[in-house]
XYZ file of C-alpha atoms in Angstrom:
765
model
C 8.361 23.869 -63.153
C 9.430 25.258 -60.293
C 6.911 25.734 -57.307
C 6.213 29.479 -58.132
C 6.026 28.718 -61.777
C 3.585 26.143 -60.872
C 1.668 28.694 -58.394
C 1.663 31.594 -60.853
C 0.342 29.166 -64.055
C -3.629 30.428 -63.580
C -3.916 31.024 -67.531
C -4.405 27.077 -67.935
C -8.214 26.927 -67.354
C -9.088 28.155 -70.983
C -12.085 25.967 -72.434
C -11.733 23.054 -75.241
C -12.972 24.187 -78.774
C -16.873 24.868 -79.098
C -16.742 22.640 -81.972
C -16.528 19.864 -79.878
C -18.767 17.676 -80.902
C -19.038 14.990 -78.113
C -18.794 17.069 -75.137
C -22.201 16.403 -72.757
C -24.616 19.204 -72.643
C -25.108 20.740 -69.133
C -28.907 21.951 -68.178
C -29.107 25.470 -66.317
C -29.663 24.263 -63.039
C -32.537 26.614 -62.088
C -34.588 26.129 -65.392
C -37.916 24.084 -65.888
C -36.473 21.659 -68.388
C -39.384 18.301 -68.658
C -40.628 18.210 -72.035
C -43.503 15.764 -73.547
C -40.632 13.254 -74.504
C -39.268 13.085 -70.877
C -41.119 10.173 -68.673
C -42.383 11.852 -65.312
C -41.176 8.395 -63.132
C -38.796 5.743 -63.410
C -39.411 2.917 -60.605
C -39.280 4.483 -57.477
C -37.985 7.584 -58.519
C -39.693 10.844 -59.815
C -38.192 13.395 -62.649
C -37.670 16.747 -61.061
C -35.186 17.810 -64.494
C -32.514 17.273 -66.809
C -29.612 17.688 -65.450
C -27.821 16.688 -68.149
C -27.521 14.540 -72.128
C -24.657 13.321 -74.355
C -24.538 10.281 -77.217
C -25.158 7.761 -74.553
C -28.860 9.376 -72.912
C -30.065 11.983 -70.586
C -29.365 11.988 -66.535
C -31.944 13.265 -64.440
C -32.197 14.982 -61.536
C -34.802 13.060 -59.039
C -36.447 12.176 -55.497
C -36.159 8.658 -54.581
C -39.396 7.972 -52.415
C -37.398 5.440 -49.671
C -35.430 6.520 -49.124
C -36.591 10.179 -49.434
C -33.516 11.515 -50.868
C -32.442 13.408 -54.036
C -30.580 10.535 -56.785
C -29.577 11.243 -60.143
C -31.271 8.902 -62.596
C -29.859 7.692 -66.054
C -31.441 6.521 -68.950
C -29.329 4.865 -72.142
C -30.960 6.037 -75.306
C -31.260 4.918 -78.692
C -29.302 1.776 -80.184
C -28.126 1.591 -76.570
C -31.632 0.786 -75.850
C -30.987 -3.272 -76.754
C -30.742 -6.104 -75.066
C -26.727 -5.784 -75.145
C -26.811 -2.274 -72.477
C -29.329 -3.953 -70.397
C -27.751 -6.596 -70.003
C -24.557 -4.029 -69.413
C -26.521 -1.994 -66.684
C -27.849 -5.598 -65.412
C -24.548 -6.368 -64.420
C -23.017 -2.655 -63.542
C -25.289 -2.405 -60.286
C -22.987 -5.467 -58.849
C -19.944 -4.517 -60.444
C -19.791 -0.875 -58.902
C -21.245 -1.947 -55.614
C -17.880 -2.921 -55.169
C -16.356 0.395 -55.441
C -16.266 2.084 -52.107
C -14.258 4.764 -52.355
C -15.316 8.576 -51.789
C -13.605 9.551 -55.496
C -16.339 7.360 -57.481
C -20.403 8.314 -57.352
C -21.857 5.570 -55.206
C -24.696 3.525 -57.075
C -28.101 2.774 -55.779
C -30.237 0.394 -58.590
C -30.173 -0.456 -62.340
C -32.892 -2.044 -64.155
C -35.049 -0.610 -66.636
C -38.452 1.016 -67.131
C -41.781 0.768 -69.763
C -40.724 3.834 -72.490
C -43.642 4.244 -74.761
C -43.745 0.558 -75.090
C -39.863 0.065 -74.636
C -37.899 -1.754 -72.210
C -35.471 1.572 -71.369
C -32.406 0.677 -69.152
C -31.694 2.566 -66.169
C -29.795 3.497 -63.167
C -30.074 5.146 -60.533
C -26.474 7.081 -58.469
C -25.362 9.636 -55.944
C -26.328 12.728 -56.667
C -23.883 15.459 -56.139
C -25.272 19.065 -56.223
C -23.680 21.723 -57.192
C -20.818 19.418 -58.871
C -19.073 20.879 -62.475
C -16.658 18.915 -64.258
C -12.873 18.680 -63.789
C -12.133 20.865 -66.517
C -14.599 23.442 -65.871
C -14.036 23.598 -62.139
C -10.826 24.228 -62.328
C -11.177 26.986 -65.089
C -14.254 28.778 -62.685
C -12.061 28.207 -59.446
C -8.980 29.863 -61.351
C -6.783 26.735 -60.317
C -3.352 26.965 -60.879
C -1.303 23.910 -62.214
C -0.216 23.275 -58.964
C -3.574 22.569 -57.218
C -4.690 21.467 -60.726
C -2.132 18.805 -60.067
C -3.794 18.125 -56.537
C -6.881 17.321 -58.071
C -6.273 14.885 -60.752
C -4.423 12.871 -57.873
C -7.823 12.479 -56.161
C -9.462 11.089 -60.224
C -6.076 8.672 -60.216
C -6.780 7.220 -56.230
C -10.249 6.733 -57.523
C -9.691 4.517 -61.059
C -7.069 3.133 -59.515
C -9.072 2.098 -56.410
C -11.883 0.386 -59.862
C -8.859 -1.129 -61.370
C -8.015 -3.093 -58.446
C -10.951 -4.563 -58.346
C -11.310 -5.522 -62.191
C -13.336 -2.818 -63.570
C -11.752 -0.315 -66.568
C -13.313 2.146 -66.889
C -13.144 2.664 -70.831
C -15.163 6.170 -70.900
C -13.508 8.661 -68.664
C -13.855 12.041 -70.358
C -14.394 15.177 -68.241
C -17.990 15.515 -68.169
C -17.648 12.046 -65.902
C -15.523 13.644 -63.174
C -17.553 15.473 -61.559
C -16.226 17.812 -58.593
C -18.149 18.958 -55.854
C -18.582 22.358 -54.691
C -15.709 21.083 -51.365
C -13.489 20.261 -54.418
C -13.919 16.451 -54.213
C -13.445 14.977 -57.891
C -16.186 12.273 -58.393
C -15.727 10.055 -60.933
C -19.167 8.817 -62.322
C -20.517 6.618 -65.219
C -19.667 3.441 -65.750
C -21.863 3.042 -67.955
C -19.840 1.353 -70.624
C -17.129 -0.380 -68.025
C -16.975 -3.561 -68.035
C -16.414 -5.931 -65.202
C -13.598 -8.734 -66.204
C -15.239 -11.067 -63.111
C -15.172 -15.035 -64.357
C -19.693 -14.911 -63.806
C -20.070 -11.236 -65.564
C -18.416 -11.930 -69.195
C -21.373 -13.596 -70.319
C -23.608 -10.670 -70.261
C -20.318 -8.561 -71.174
C -19.485 -10.742 -73.934
C -23.480 -9.657 -75.744
C -21.089 -6.429 -76.838
C -20.229 -6.597 -80.488
C -17.116 -6.435 -81.615
C -16.808 -3.591 -84.347
C -19.216 -1.628 -81.732
C -17.043 1.320 -80.568
C -17.775 2.547 -76.952
C -16.510 5.182 -75.294
C -16.345 9.575 -76.931
C -14.094 9.350 -79.644
C -11.374 12.104 -78.514
C -11.063 10.368 -75.378
C -10.361 6.939 -76.744
C -6.931 5.598 -76.557
C -5.347 3.859 -79.935
C -6.273 0.523 -79.143
C -10.281 0.948 -78.174
C -10.171 2.475 -82.444
C -10.214 -1.191 -83.108
C -12.769 -1.820 -81.564
C -12.099 -5.229 -79.543
C -13.671 -5.055 -76.521
C -11.618 -8.071 -74.771
C -8.448 -6.191 -75.871
C -9.422 -3.626 -73.002
C -7.230 -3.371 -70.274
C -6.537 -1.141 -67.480
C -3.499 0.825 -69.678
C -6.366 2.321 -71.687
C -7.757 4.591 -68.907
C -3.876 5.254 -68.261
C -3.633 6.794 -71.851
C -7.324 8.779 -71.350
C -6.154 9.870 -68.040
C -3.044 11.277 -69.546
C -5.290 13.292 -72.149
C -7.733 14.614 -69.383
C -4.513 15.607 -67.880
C -2.791 17.562 -70.839
C -7.046 18.983 -70.865
C -6.544 20.299 -67.445
C -3.298 22.217 -67.731
C -4.142 23.314 -71.341
C -7.358 23.568 -71.572
C -7.375 21.778 -75.410
C -7.086 18.782 -76.405
C -3.568 17.716 -77.714
C -4.741 16.776 -81.571
C -4.062 18.758 -85.030
C -6.721 17.228 -87.308
C -9.500 18.967 -87.826
C -10.826 16.451 -89.599
C -14.338 14.827 -89.321
C -13.998 11.339 -90.578
C -13.558 9.213 -87.557
C -10.714 7.343 -89.664
C -7.971 10.805 -90.386
C -9.102 10.970 -86.445
C -8.270 7.422 -85.388
C -5.165 7.849 -87.857
C -3.960 10.684 -85.902
C -4.522 8.450 -82.227
C -2.746 5.388 -83.744
C 0.501 7.392 -85.684
C 1.127 9.018 -81.669
C 1.972 12.284 -83.071
C 0.058 15.566 -81.146
C 1.113 18.588 -79.704
C 4.073 18.506 -77.386
C 2.650 20.311 -73.888
C 5.861 22.764 -73.666
C 4.418 24.212 -76.687
C 1.097 25.717 -74.594
C 3.320 26.410 -71.880
C 7.581 26.369 -71.746
C 7.374 26.377 -68.161
C 6.033 22.491 -68.791
C 8.389 21.340 -71.736
C 10.334 19.606 -68.528
C 9.595 16.864 -66.630
C 5.367 18.136 -66.669
C 5.581 17.162 -70.149
C 7.446 13.590 -69.613
C 5.160 12.239 -67.520
C 1.584 13.530 -69.719
C 3.809 11.908 -72.708
C 4.905 8.568 -71.289
C 0.971 8.090 -70.080
C 0.027 8.732 -73.639
C 2.781 6.732 -75.085
C 1.196 4.838 -78.828
C 2.293 1.598 -76.981
C 0.683 0.213 -74.215
C 4.489 -1.135 -72.791
C 5.471 2.279 -72.596
C 3.363 4.138 -70.544
C 2.765 3.520 -66.990
C 1.748 0.477 -66.320
C -0.920 0.949 -63.749
C -2.836 4.309 -62.782
C -1.546 3.981 -59.446
C 2.393 4.418 -61.168
C 0.835 7.725 -62.846
C -0.049 8.608 -59.971
C 3.324 8.105 -58.266
C 5.140 10.332 -60.931
C 3.211 13.020 -60.046
C 3.697 12.750 -56.821
C 7.523 12.646 -57.548
C 7.255 15.455 -59.397
C 5.214 17.961 -56.862
C 7.770 16.553 -54.154
C 10.865 17.834 -56.191
C 12.173 14.330 -56.483
C 13.232 12.374 -59.608
C 10.697 10.525 -62.457
C 10.747 7.759 -63.580
C 9.367 8.969 -67.131
C 12.221 11.157 -67.675
C 15.529 9.936 -68.762
C 18.713 9.459 -66.348
C 21.293 11.711 -66.989
C 23.936 14.314 -64.625
C 22.516 17.486 -66.088
C 19.267 15.952 -65.021
C 20.411 15.156 -61.482
C 21.851 18.398 -60.871
C 18.815 20.078 -62.038
C 16.851 17.657 -59.297
C 19.620 18.339 -56.366
C 19.581 21.944 -57.049
C 15.988 22.159 -57.068
C 15.166 20.513 -53.411
C 18.752 21.890 -51.982
C 18.524 25.515 -53.038
C 20.944 26.619 -50.062
C 23.370 24.438 -50.676
C 23.653 25.574 -54.351
C 23.857 29.230 -52.976
C 26.438 28.887 -51.029
C 28.063 26.686 -53.729
C 27.927 29.650 -55.530
C 29.553 32.149 -53.374
C 33.493 31.031 -54.304
C 35.255 28.185 -56.639
C 37.352 27.204 -53.765
C 34.176 25.823 -51.323
C 32.812 24.677 -54.793
C 35.670 22.925 -55.473
C 35.896 21.520 -51.526
C 32.402 20.418 -51.843
C 32.667 18.372 -54.689
C 32.383 15.342 -52.578
C 29.774 16.562 -50.791
C 27.688 17.927 -53.885
C 28.693 13.505 -55.997
C 26.600 12.024 -53.030
C 23.773 14.084 -52.693
C 24.056 13.520 -56.937
C 23.960 10.103 -56.326
C 21.084 9.714 -53.566
C 18.633 11.870 -56.529
C 19.681 8.894 -59.064
C 18.691 6.557 -56.415
C 15.605 8.036 -55.733
C 14.670 7.055 -59.483
C 16.502 3.536 -59.583
C 13.583 3.064 -56.710
C 10.867 4.389 -59.418
C 12.214 2.346 -61.969
C 12.243 -0.445 -59.877
C 9.090 -0.483 -58.769
C 8.077 -0.238 -62.588
C 10.295 -3.334 -62.979
C 8.315 -4.811 -60.507
C 5.134 -4.409 -61.783
C 6.701 -5.353 -64.998
C 7.649 -8.982 -63.989
C 4.393 -9.316 -62.866
C 2.418 -8.854 -65.423
C 4.424 -11.029 -67.756
C 4.313 -13.646 -65.109
C 0.698 -13.871 -65.658
C 0.855 -13.290 -69.165
C 2.884 -16.262 -69.479
C 0.688 -18.532 -66.842
C -2.633 -17.074 -69.349
C -0.701 -18.354 -72.443
C -0.375 -21.795 -71.072
C -3.492 -21.948 -69.575
C -4.902 -22.097 -73.062
C -3.317 -23.378 -75.518
C -3.945 -24.335 -78.849
C -6.820 -26.595 -80.380
C -8.554 -26.836 -76.480
C -11.175 -25.063 -77.313
C -12.751 -23.332 -74.321
C -12.377 -25.747 -71.630
C -10.438 -23.772 -69.458
C -11.914 -22.656 -66.693
C -11.136 -19.250 -64.210
C -10.665 -21.498 -61.718
C -8.478 -24.158 -63.786
C -6.017 -20.916 -64.420
C -5.948 -19.236 -61.490
C -4.613 -22.839 -59.540
C -2.225 -23.321 -61.787
C -0.983 -19.991 -61.442
C -1.208 -20.736 -57.700
C 1.257 -23.889 -58.441
C 3.417 -22.302 -60.784
C 3.827 -18.706 -58.262
C 5.633 -21.634 -55.658
C 9.243 -20.400 -55.699
C 9.077 -18.356 -58.947
C 10.553 -15.309 -57.516
C 12.710 -16.706 -54.612
C 14.758 -13.193 -54.483
C 12.136 -10.792 -54.816
C 8.636 -11.165 -52.176
C 7.641 -8.630 -53.445
C 6.313 -9.424 -56.755
C 4.992 -12.748 -55.471
C 3.390 -11.209 -53.035
C 1.692 -8.848 -54.688
C 0.355 -11.630 -57.355
C -0.441 -14.050 -54.296
C -3.070 -11.154 -53.448
C -4.467 -10.182 -56.794
C -4.657 -14.014 -56.882
C -6.677 -13.949 -54.408
C -9.027 -11.566 -55.332
C -9.837 -13.349 -58.279
C -10.509 -16.338 -56.104
C -12.913 -14.122 -53.848
C -14.474 -12.402 -57.019
C -15.452 -16.671 -58.264
C -16.310 -17.551 -55.154
C -13.880 -19.654 -53.659
C -13.890 -18.373 -50.583
C -10.916 -21.110 -48.868
C -8.196 -20.352 -51.881
C -8.977 -16.330 -51.391
C -7.519 -16.892 -47.946
C -4.760 -18.912 -48.664
C -3.579 -16.277 -50.851
C -3.823 -13.886 -49.108
C -2.152 -15.218 -45.836
C 0.423 -16.136 -48.255
C 1.096 -12.707 -49.495
C 0.445 -11.254 -45.924
C 3.660 -13.406 -44.888
C 5.902 -11.887 -47.993
C 4.904 -7.765 -46.921
C 5.782 -8.880 -43.610
C 8.933 -10.431 -44.529
C 9.737 -7.858 -47.124
C 8.611 -5.307 -45.862
C 7.333 -5.188 -41.923
C 3.986 -5.728 -40.452
C 3.483 -1.507 -39.949
C 4.239 -0.547 -44.141
C 0.688 0.309 -45.858
C 0.993 -2.462 -48.546
C 1.081 -5.391 -45.452
C -2.052 -3.561 -43.622
C -3.987 -3.489 -46.912
C -3.402 -6.905 -47.010
C -4.993 -7.008 -43.409
C -8.285 -4.915 -44.366
C -9.008 -7.413 -46.838
C -8.284 -10.559 -45.250
C -10.613 -8.755 -42.324
C -13.371 -9.245 -44.995
C -12.587 -13.102 -45.694
C -12.722 -13.972 -42.262
C -16.089 -11.710 -42.425
C -17.191 -13.784 -45.448
C -16.023 -17.018 -43.948
C -17.788 -16.247 -40.604
C -14.496 -16.739 -38.964
C -14.885 -14.358 -35.917
C -11.614 -15.341 -33.751
C -9.693 -15.289 -36.920
C -11.011 -11.718 -37.864
C -10.257 -10.796 -34.189
C -6.805 -12.361 -34.208
C -6.096 -10.127 -37.161
C -7.380 -6.936 -36.309
C -5.691 -7.089 -32.970
C -2.712 -7.829 -34.956
C -3.336 -4.830 -37.255
C -4.010 -2.143 -34.235
C -0.568 -3.846 -32.815
C 1.000 -2.523 -35.888
C -0.308 0.741 -36.243
C 0.430 1.934 -32.395
C 4.098 0.451 -33.487
C 4.283 3.059 -36.344
C 2.241 6.104 -35.210
C 1.602 5.585 -31.543
C -1.332 4.817 -29.500
C -3.681 8.126 -30.102
C -2.534 8.809 -33.815
C -6.538 8.803 -35.745
C -6.229 5.589 -37.877
C -5.333 3.565 -34.437
C -7.822 4.877 -32.628
C -9.943 3.178 -35.759
C -8.588 0.188 -35.455
C -9.478 -0.178 -31.783
C -13.304 1.173 -33.103
C -12.627 -1.935 -35.667
C -10.949 -4.375 -32.996
C -14.276 -3.068 -30.603
C -16.618 -4.452 -32.918
C -14.744 -7.946 -33.484
C -14.429 -8.521 -29.368
C -18.284 -7.864 -29.585
C -18.744 -10.738 -32.095
C -17.215 -12.905 -30.181
C -18.536 -11.883 -27.148
C -16.555 -10.317 -24.991
C -18.766 -7.444 -24.475
C -16.792 -5.606 -21.460
C -13.465 -5.648 -23.523
C -15.628 -4.273 -26.801
C -17.218 -1.507 -24.803
C -13.972 -0.462 -23.256
C -12.166 -0.498 -26.682
C -15.127 1.552 -28.285
C -15.543 4.376 -25.561
C -12.248 4.721 -25.298
C -11.757 5.406 -29.477
C -14.835 7.288 -29.608
C -12.782 9.494 -26.280
C -9.936 10.132 -28.640
C -11.886 10.269 -32.247
C -13.843 13.429 -30.438
C -10.020 15.486 -29.097
C -8.655 15.050 -32.764
C -11.580 15.165 -35.216
C -14.460 16.935 -33.384
C -17.652 15.490 -31.581
C -19.270 16.131 -35.297
C -17.107 14.582 -37.703
C -18.969 11.456 -39.286
C -16.435 9.196 -38.035
C -16.410 10.419 -33.809
C -20.402 9.853 -34.961
C -20.629 6.636 -35.959
C -18.026 5.410 -33.336
C -20.616 6.967 -30.650
C -23.246 4.924 -32.410
C -21.236 2.169 -32.527
C -20.687 2.519 -28.198
C -23.865 3.256 -28.084
C -24.928 -0.027 -29.322
C -22.537 -1.764 -27.109
C -25.122 0.104 -24.227
C -28.013 -1.440 -25.587
C -26.411 -5.192 -25.558
C -25.320 -4.486 -21.758
C -28.704 -3.331 -20.905
C -28.115 0.962 -20.212
C -31.013 1.818 -22.464
C -31.408 5.564 -21.632
C -28.037 6.143 -21.851
C -27.712 4.452 -25.120
C -30.875 6.219 -26.611
C -29.317 9.546 -25.408
C -26.878 9.224 -27.367
C -28.648 7.600 -30.860
C -30.277 10.244 -30.481
C -27.537 13.066 -29.796
C -25.943 11.503 -32.965
C -29.063 11.211 -35.063
C -28.981 15.032 -35.024
C -25.909 15.903 -35.420
C -25.531 13.453 -38.557
C -28.506 15.088 -40.267
C -27.528 18.687 -39.204
C -23.981 18.082 -41.325
C -24.861 15.017 -43.558
C -28.308 15.210 -44.405
C -31.168 12.415 -44.533
C -29.671 10.948 -46.675
C -26.173 10.014 -45.228
C -25.459 6.004 -43.153
C -24.679 8.223 -39.845
C -28.584 8.863 -39.923
C -29.657 5.110 -41.595
C -27.441 4.248 -38.351
C -28.601 6.271 -35.219
C -32.448 5.700 -36.165
C -31.357 1.899 -36.186
C -30.065 2.302 -32.801
C -32.304 4.846 -31.138
C -35.448 2.968 -32.532
C -33.540 -0.495 -30.724
C -33.958 1.371 -27.521
C -37.800 2.680 -27.830
C -38.301 -1.427 -28.515
C -36.081 -2.317 -25.370
C -38.403 0.422 -23.277
C -41.676 -1.323 -24.933
C -42.350 2.277 -26.761
C -43.655 0.275 -30.068
C -44.580 3.756 -31.621
C -42.309 6.119 -31.155
C -40.218 3.654 -32.517
C -42.732 4.235 -35.730
C -41.820 7.569 -35.328
C -38.216 7.381 -35.940
C -39.097 6.821 -39.205
C -41.614 8.612 -39.577
C -44.650 6.562 -39.656
C -43.622 5.131 -42.613
C -45.818 2.725 -44.160
C -45.035 -1.150 -45.900
C -46.051 -0.740 -49.643
C -49.397 -2.739 -50.071
C -47.744 -5.095 -52.167
C -43.835 -5.979 -52.885
C -44.364 -7.163 -56.297
C -44.739 -10.997 -55.177
C -44.153 -12.707 -58.883
C -43.227 -16.541 -57.563
C -43.860 -17.919 -54.748
C -40.675 -20.530 -53.330
C -42.485 -21.745 -50.008
C -45.187 -20.349 -47.273
C -47.403 -17.227 -47.186
C -47.023 -13.960 -46.739
C -49.681 -12.084 -45.574
C -48.703 -8.572 -43.626
C -51.788 -9.261 -41.671
C -51.535 -12.382 -40.402
C -49.220 -11.567 -36.942
C -48.234 -8.087 -35.744
C -44.870 -8.613 -36.258
C -43.118 -9.117 -39.862
C -39.443 -9.622 -40.182
C -37.932 -9.452 -43.473
C -34.930 -10.367 -45.152
C -34.294 -9.366 -48.507
C -31.699 -11.888 -50.093
C -29.273 -13.131 -52.815
C -27.878 -16.469 -53.130
C -24.910 -15.280 -55.023
C -23.726 -13.366 -51.985
C -21.507 -14.956 -49.680
C -23.201 -13.464 -46.221
C -26.846 -14.918 -47.718
C -25.803 -18.424 -46.260
C -25.351 -16.751 -43.039
C -27.862 -14.283 -42.661
C -30.896 -17.615 -44.091
C -29.388 -19.297 -41.797
C -29.593 -17.190 -38.695
C -33.232 -15.558 -39.485
C -33.999 -19.560 -39.615
C -32.858 -20.173 -35.656
C -35.456 -16.723 -34.813
C -38.089 -17.845 -37.057
C -38.141 -21.457 -35.084
C -37.625 -19.990 -31.903
C -40.420 -16.856 -31.979
C -42.992 -17.661 -34.549
C -44.959 -19.277 -31.474
C -44.801 -15.343 -30.286
C -46.269 -14.118 -33.386
C -42.961 -12.821 -35.511
C -43.322 -13.854 -39.030
C -40.089 -13.300 -41.004
C -40.459 -13.626 -44.823
C -37.448 -13.663 -47.263
C -37.659 -12.054 -50.731
C -35.213 -12.277 -53.259
C -34.960 -10.718 -56.225
C -33.085 -13.827 -58.542
C -29.894 -11.600 -59.860
C -28.416 -12.403 -63.480
C -26.660 -14.934 -62.664
C -29.159 -17.434 -60.347
C -32.321 -18.443 -61.936
C -35.188 -19.478 -59.825
C -34.848 -23.291 -59.833
C -31.476 -22.403 -58.485
C -33.568 -20.397 -55.295
C -35.525 -23.419 -55.238
C -32.941 -25.501 -54.373
C -31.164 -23.090 -52.600
C -33.722 -22.717 -49.582
C -34.627 -26.808 -49.377
C -31.441 -27.530 -49.379
C -30.768 -25.639 -46.172
C -33.985 -26.286 -44.666
C -35.425 -22.873 -44.706
C -38.414 -23.247 -42.673
C -39.764 -19.039 -43.770
C -41.724 -17.919 -46.322
C -39.728 -17.125 -48.950
C -40.667 -15.324 -52.348
C -39.432 -13.189 -55.541
C -40.433 -9.824 -56.034
C -39.574 -7.160 -58.202
C -36.607 -5.971 -56.491
C -37.492 -2.371 -55.800
C -38.666 -2.190 -52.738
C -37.655 0.054 -50.116
C -33.751 0.480 -51.794
C -33.761 -2.607 -52.144
C -29.877 -4.091 -50.941
C -28.499 -1.057 -51.286
C -27.573 -3.346 -54.768
C -24.802 -5.203 -53.263
C -26.885 -8.342 -52.009
C -25.717 -9.139 -48.917
C -28.892 -9.505 -46.545
C -30.752 -6.568 -45.132
C -33.150 -6.977 -43.117
C -36.361 -5.129 -41.678
C -39.078 -5.199 -38.292
C -42.754 -4.219 -39.109
C -45.591 -3.757 -36.841
C -48.914 -3.396 -38.012
C -47.443 -2.676 -41.830
C -44.633 -0.313 -40.278
C -41.659 0.150 -40.000
C -40.473 0.089 -36.601
C -36.467 -1.133 -36.783
C -34.100 -1.662 -39.549
C -30.281 -2.679 -39.996
C -28.207 0.476 -39.894
C -27.116 -0.881 -43.864
C -26.801 -5.098 -45.165
C -25.040 -6.912 -42.765
C -24.575 -10.093 -41.754
C -25.012 -9.553 -37.987
C -27.537 -10.845 -35.935
C -30.573 -10.062 -35.098
C -29.849 -8.492 -31.145
C -31.841 -10.690 -28.735
C -33.277 -7.977 -26.366
C -34.868 -6.820 -29.377
C -36.820 -10.254 -30.390
C -37.438 -10.558 -26.797
C -38.480 -7.019 -26.199
C -41.194 -8.086 -29.494
C -42.180 -11.419 -27.756
C -43.152 -9.149 -23.860
C -44.954 -6.155 -26.578
C -47.002 -9.074 -28.037
C -47.728 -10.819 -24.762
C -48.690 -7.621 -23.027
C -50.923 -6.420 -25.764
C -49.497 -2.947 -25.608
C -49.250 -2.689 -30.202
């Protein structure tokens, strides 16, 4: 299909068949539609209205009390309201907390509530106002086919992000892909996704074999076998092919009219469906080949990753040869003609010129073939890697050895076997080293995580160069590894190397380079190089203002980074002005729930505390009172009394989080140093699915933690943001006066602690 044909193809937004019984029912947003059967409050969420209802449950718009923001709350109904559903939702929050991507709706909390005597699972997630399902959005916006493909690429990128972190969605469908008013697609509802991390398997194992999860019309052939252990990322590739088919034609490809599940499953397994080109002849070439490859009956014949599907669509949009199309002289000629219209026009003017240009034309056709060969080579590399891992897994679990082999054993064996396995293909080894490293990290083995990432980095630098996208991506993962290991100097070296590579690729003033400068500034601050940190942060902020304007979220974030550095330098008045300006801009541009708003409040309240103005710090948070009780369920040690001391420093922690040890150790030092000055440190934990109360007690004893520690119900004050990373809040006489911008391992700034001591000593509270 040509560009003009794509741009003029506007009739592909027809609604799916009206008898689709699996569609989610969306509700009029202006209706007051709560019935007596609906809850009025779930935890800290006040229910406002029903957004949608379907086979899995009901989704409500709700208002969260602290922080005050709109959220979407989903409750799971029917047969899923049992222990298996509770188990899925308990780990779902942990899984989704790893999925930080603009194309994935953020989850805030998962738990259960008492619904007329039944413990019913729920989860609260980011509310997307004025959103529509992707097919409805495309139809109502009258998008042409090319625009639909670009929209679909957003979905592919989001799902690929989840796949990279071990999450298979398993329930993709148009109603689970929302598009907001700006045209940003968001994948929602990972409610039936199952994490592949070892520490999540126990919960997922409760899903019974034979229980079919997912909406039937969007299921892959292997999902009808109802074996949850046989579902991998290629199942999502199949479903994405179905969604793309419907997005382009307005219909699903199946021909059966039977309502029987057996008949429908038989058609899906047979791989017989209506060709895309039957709906529009303009789609009967490359676009049809892409969709049909994604929907291949055999998994081995599909794209082996969502990334591969997206790359072929991008090749199609740019006029390059695609992987899905069989090679041949006529196909190469058409691709060449499409990309070289002027040349072909000149060739057509005279046979003599055509004859004279045969050699040139042949060389250009070879170029087209080379492009396709590159795409096929990438696919072959992926297949090599997959075969290697398959061989390792097969040898790791020989018959008769039962369940004695652990995940760590498998990873160690894979790491050993990988050495020298691909002497002529360092890219394949690099990809596998990266996968092994991330797997080590997911099960809490940090040194092997770093080791494999460093090996992957060396291989990619040698094969691709230091400035290649994949090399830079490894450095991004290494930055996180160094943070977990608290290796600040190595993190600084890594950030500097990334900055140098980015400058070499894009120049000194590119936007991504400016972001890198901001990260280097943060790493410099962590090692105490404050002057260099301030200089680089101000440089990044100035450049972002010039490129993106003062209201850009990236600009505002860097402005706040610079303000913090000014606070550390004692330039409180300057920092306060920058923080107040950033707060006003962020609230006006993004609303009260945006991260920059929270960051700005943290910076502004810190400035007030340093000035000795505690009341102004309270006002920043609207005189937010602490709940009367945190729902304390168990006392591990010490006592907790909000009235015992004017100042309370609360740390919300989890033992399974790699950052907790750092956070607890730092707060222990604060407690030992400042307890005599009236600063009371209190630790609160939830005790997650993979941690017992006894383990928490041992954790506290082993570290000789000196402050009080308790188990609480996990819902007070937006507990953790569901990441497990320690979150710290400072109270004065029961009012919030400062909180860290987000879950972090950063130390409590010493100037704030000294200002608290001064306020306590002067009696100015």
